[in-house]
Coordinates of C-alpha atoms in Angstrom, one line a residue:
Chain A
X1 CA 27.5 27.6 -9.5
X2 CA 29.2 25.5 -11.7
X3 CA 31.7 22.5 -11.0
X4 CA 34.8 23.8 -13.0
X5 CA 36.4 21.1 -15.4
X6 CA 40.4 21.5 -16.1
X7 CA 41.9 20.2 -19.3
X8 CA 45.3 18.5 -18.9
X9 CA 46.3 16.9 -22.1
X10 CA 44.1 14.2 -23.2
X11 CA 42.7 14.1 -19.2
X12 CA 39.6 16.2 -18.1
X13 CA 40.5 17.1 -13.6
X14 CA 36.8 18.4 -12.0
X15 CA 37.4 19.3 -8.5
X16 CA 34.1 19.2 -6.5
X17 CA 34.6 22.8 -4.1
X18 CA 31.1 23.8 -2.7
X19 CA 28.3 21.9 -1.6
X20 CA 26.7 20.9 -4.2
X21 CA 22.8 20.4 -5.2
X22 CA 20.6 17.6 -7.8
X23 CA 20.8 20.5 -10.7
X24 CA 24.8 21.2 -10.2
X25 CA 25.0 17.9 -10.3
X26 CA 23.2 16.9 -13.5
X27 CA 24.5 19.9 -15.4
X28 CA 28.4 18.7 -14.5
X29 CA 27.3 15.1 -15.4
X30 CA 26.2 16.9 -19.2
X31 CA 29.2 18.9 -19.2
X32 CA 31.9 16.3 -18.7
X33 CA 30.2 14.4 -21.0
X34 CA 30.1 16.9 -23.6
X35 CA 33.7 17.0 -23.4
X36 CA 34.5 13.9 -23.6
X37 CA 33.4 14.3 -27.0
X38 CA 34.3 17.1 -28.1
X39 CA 38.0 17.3 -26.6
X40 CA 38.7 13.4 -27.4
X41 CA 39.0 13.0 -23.8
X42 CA 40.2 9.7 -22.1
X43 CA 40.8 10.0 -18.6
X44 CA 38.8 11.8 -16.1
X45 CA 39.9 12.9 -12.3
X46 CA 36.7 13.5 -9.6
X47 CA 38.4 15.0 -6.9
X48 CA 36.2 15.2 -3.8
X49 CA 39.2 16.5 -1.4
X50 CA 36.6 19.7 -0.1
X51 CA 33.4 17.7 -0.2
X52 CA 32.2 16.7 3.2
X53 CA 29.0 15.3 2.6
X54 CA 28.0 13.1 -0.4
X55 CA 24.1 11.7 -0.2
X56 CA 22.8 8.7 -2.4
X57 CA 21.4 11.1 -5.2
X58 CA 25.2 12.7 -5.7
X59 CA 26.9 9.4 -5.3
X60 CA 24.4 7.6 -7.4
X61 CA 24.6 10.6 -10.3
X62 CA 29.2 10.2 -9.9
X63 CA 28.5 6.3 -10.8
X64 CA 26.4 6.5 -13.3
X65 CA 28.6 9.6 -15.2
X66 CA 31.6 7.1 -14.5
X67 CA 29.9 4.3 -16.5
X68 CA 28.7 6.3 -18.9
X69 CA 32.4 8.0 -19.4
X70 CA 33.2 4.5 -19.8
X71 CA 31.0 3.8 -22.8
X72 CA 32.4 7.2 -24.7
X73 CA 35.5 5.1 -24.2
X74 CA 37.0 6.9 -21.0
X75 CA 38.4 6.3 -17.7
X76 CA 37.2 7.9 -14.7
X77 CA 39.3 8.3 -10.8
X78 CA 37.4 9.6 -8.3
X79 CA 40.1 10.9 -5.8
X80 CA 40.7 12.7 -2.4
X81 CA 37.8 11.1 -0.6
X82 CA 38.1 12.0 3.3
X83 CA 37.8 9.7 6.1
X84 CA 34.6 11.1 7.1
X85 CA 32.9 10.8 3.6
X86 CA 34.0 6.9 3.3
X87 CA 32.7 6.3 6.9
X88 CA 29.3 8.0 5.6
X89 CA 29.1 6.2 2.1
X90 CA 29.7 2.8 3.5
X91 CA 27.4 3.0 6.6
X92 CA 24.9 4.3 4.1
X93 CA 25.4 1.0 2.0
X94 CA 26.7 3.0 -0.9
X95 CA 30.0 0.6 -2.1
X96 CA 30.2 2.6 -5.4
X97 CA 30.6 -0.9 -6.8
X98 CA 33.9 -0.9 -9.5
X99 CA 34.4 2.9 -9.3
X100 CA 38.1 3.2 -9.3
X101 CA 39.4 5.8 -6.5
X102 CA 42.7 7.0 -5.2
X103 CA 44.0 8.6 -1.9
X104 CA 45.3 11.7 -3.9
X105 CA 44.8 13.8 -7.3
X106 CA 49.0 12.5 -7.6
X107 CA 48.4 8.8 -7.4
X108 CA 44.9 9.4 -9.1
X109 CA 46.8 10.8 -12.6
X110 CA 49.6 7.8 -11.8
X111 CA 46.4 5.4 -11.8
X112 CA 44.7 7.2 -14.8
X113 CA 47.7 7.0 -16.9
X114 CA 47.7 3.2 -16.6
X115 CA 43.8 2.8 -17.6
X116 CA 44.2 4.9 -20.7
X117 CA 47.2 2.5 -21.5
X118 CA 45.2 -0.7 -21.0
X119 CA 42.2 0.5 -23.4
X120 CA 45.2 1.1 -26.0
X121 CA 46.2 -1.9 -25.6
Chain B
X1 CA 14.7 23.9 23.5
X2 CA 14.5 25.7 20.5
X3 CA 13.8 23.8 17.6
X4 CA 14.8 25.1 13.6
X5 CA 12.4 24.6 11.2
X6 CA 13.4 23.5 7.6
X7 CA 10.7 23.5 5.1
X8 CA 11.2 21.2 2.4
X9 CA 10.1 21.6 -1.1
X10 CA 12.2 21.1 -3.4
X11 CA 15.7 20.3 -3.9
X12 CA 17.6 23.3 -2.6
X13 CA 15.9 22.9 0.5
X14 CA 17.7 19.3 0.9
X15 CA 21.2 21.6 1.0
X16 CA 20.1 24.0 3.5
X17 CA 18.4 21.3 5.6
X18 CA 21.9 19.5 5.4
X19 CA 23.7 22.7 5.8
X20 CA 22.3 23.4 9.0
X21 CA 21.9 19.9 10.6
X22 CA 26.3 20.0 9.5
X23 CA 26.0 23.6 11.6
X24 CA 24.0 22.6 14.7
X25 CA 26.5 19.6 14.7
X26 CA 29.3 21.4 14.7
X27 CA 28.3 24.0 17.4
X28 CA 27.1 21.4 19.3
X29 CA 30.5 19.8 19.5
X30 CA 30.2 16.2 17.5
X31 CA 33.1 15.2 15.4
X32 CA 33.7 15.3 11.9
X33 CA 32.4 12.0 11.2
X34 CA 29.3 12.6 13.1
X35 CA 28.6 15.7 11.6
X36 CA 29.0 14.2 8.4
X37 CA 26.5 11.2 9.6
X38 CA 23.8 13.9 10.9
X39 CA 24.1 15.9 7.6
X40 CA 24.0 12.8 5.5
X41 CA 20.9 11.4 7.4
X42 CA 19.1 15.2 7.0
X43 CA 19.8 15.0 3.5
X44 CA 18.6 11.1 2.8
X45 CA 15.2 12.1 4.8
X46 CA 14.9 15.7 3.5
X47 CA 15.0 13.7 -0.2
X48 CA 12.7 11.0 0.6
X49 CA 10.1 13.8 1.7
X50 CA 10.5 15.2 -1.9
X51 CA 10.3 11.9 -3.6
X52 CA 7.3 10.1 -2.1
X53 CA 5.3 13.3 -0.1
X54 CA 6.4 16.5 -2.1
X55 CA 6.7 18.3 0.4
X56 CA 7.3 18.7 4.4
X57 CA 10.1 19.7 7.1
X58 CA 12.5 18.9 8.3
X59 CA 12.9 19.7 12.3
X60 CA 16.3 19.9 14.7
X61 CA 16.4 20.1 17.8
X62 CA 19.4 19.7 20.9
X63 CA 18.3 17.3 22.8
X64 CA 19.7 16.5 26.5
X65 CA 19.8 13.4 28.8
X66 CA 20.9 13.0 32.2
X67 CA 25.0 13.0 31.0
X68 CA 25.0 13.5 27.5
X69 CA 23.9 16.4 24.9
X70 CA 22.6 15.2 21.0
X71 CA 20.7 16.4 18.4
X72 CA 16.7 15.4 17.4
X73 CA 16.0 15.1 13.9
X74 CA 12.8 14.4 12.7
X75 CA 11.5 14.5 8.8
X76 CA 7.5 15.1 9.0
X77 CA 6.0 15.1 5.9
X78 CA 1.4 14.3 5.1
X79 CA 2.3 12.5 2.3
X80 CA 0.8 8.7 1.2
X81 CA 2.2 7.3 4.0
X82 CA 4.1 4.4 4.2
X83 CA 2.2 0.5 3.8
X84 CA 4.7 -1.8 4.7
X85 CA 7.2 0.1 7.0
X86 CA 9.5 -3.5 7.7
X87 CA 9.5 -3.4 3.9
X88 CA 10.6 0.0 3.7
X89 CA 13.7 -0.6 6.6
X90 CA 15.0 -3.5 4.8
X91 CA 18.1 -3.1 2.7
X92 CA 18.0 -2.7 -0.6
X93 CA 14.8 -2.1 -0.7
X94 CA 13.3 1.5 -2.7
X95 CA 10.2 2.3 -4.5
X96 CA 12.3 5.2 -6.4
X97 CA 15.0 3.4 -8.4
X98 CA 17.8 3.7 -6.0
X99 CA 17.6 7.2 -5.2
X100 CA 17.5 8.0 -1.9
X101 CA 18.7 4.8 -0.8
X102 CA 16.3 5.0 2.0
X103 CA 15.7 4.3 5.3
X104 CA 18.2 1.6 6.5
X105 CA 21.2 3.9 5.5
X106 CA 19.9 6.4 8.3
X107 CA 19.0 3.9 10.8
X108 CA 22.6 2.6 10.8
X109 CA 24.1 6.5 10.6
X110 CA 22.1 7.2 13.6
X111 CA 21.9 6.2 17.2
X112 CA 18.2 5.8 17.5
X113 CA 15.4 5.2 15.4
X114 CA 12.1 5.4 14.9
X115 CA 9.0 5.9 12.5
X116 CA 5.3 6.4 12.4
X117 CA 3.1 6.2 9.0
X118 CA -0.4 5.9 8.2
X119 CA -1.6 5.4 4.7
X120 CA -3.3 8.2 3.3
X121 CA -1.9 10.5 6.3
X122 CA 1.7 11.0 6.4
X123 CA 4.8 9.7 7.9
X124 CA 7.0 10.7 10.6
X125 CA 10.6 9.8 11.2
X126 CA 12.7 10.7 14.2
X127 CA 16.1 10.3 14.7
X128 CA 18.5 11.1 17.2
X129 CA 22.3 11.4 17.5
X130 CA 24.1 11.4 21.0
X131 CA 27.6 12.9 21.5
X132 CA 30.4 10.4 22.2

């Protein structure tokens, strides 16, 4: 299965639905990075609102595509995080150092819309 | 009690170890953040098998005290083994470049803890989770 990436004007949303393994991983990873590219993309949503479980490979493989959005000169939100999955990732001692996250996919766009404005600037 | 069996060989196995860790959880009755701490734990051992043995399993079991019920995970794997096991429980601390961020992370996710390795043998780690 694949992760399925939306276009909304200049903004890529990826909503993370299923339980996903390494390879699903690493091919979304290539994907939204092909995009990026292709689509002059500057803003990308994660939204993990029906992911449960994240272990250290996933979380490791979301902060390093978020950096490496960065360096095609884009801005990544991860959003929709549950309770559960930040009790899990911290007691796990995974911070996801400066990744950028919001409660919602609303507040997430609202947050996004700002970053793109600052690398205009 | 019955125990399920997860063999582990490569990394589709990690999900269905994880899948049914989450399910034994749930029908056992722990909470959402404890199911998500089980699965997570499953999936953190069921990788390290991969990355430093190759291969292994990954057993649970539901465990029972005098007042409480739980679940027993252990990862068993014949692997190198393990030299410097305080070195491996320390945070921070991974042979594989941050993936699988090891040992600690489960020792904290879980209730108890414990681990036997010998070079050249294998390791063995079990785990277990009590309901609240």
């Amino acid at each position: 299965m694949k992760i399925p990436i939306l276009k909304i004007k200049n903004c890529l949303i990826a909503s993370i639905q299923f339980e996903v393994d390494d390879r699903t991983v690493m091919e979304f990873q290539d994907n939204l990075l092909e995009r990026i590219r292709e689509e002059d993309i500057r803003g990308i949503i994660i939204d993990l609102t029906s992911v449960d479980i994240i272990d250290s490979f996933i979380a490791k493989s979301i902060a390093d595509v978020t950096k490496m959005a960065r360096l095609l000169g884009a801005r990544v939100v991860i959003t929709g995080m549950k309770p559960a999955l930040a009790i899990t990732l911290v007691e796990l001692g995974i911070t996801l150092g400066d990744i950028k996250t919001a409660l919602n996919l609303e507040r997430g766009l609202a947050r996004l819309e700002k970053m793109i404005e600052e690398i205009d600037r | 009690m019955d125990e399920i069996i997860i063999k582990i060989r490569n990394e589709w196995d990690i999900v269905a170890a994880r899948q049914e860790g989450r399910q034994l959880a749930k029908e056992l009755g722990f909470g959402e953040v404890d199911q998500a701490r089980i699965a997570t734990s499953i999936s953190e051992l069921a990788r390290n098998i991969i990355l430093y043995a190759g291969e292994g399993e990954i057993i649970l079991q539901t465990i029972q005290n005098n007042t409480k019920e739980g679940i027993k995970v252990r990862a068993i794997d014949h692997g190198p083994g393990i030299k410097d096991i305080t070195l491996a429980l320390s945070d921070g601390y991974t042979t594989s470049n941050g993936l699988g961020s090891g040992l600690p992370g489960v020792k904290r996710l879980m209730d108890e803890f414990s681990i036997a390795s010998k070079v050249g043998e294998g390791t063995i780690v079990e785990t277990r989770k009590w309901k609240r």
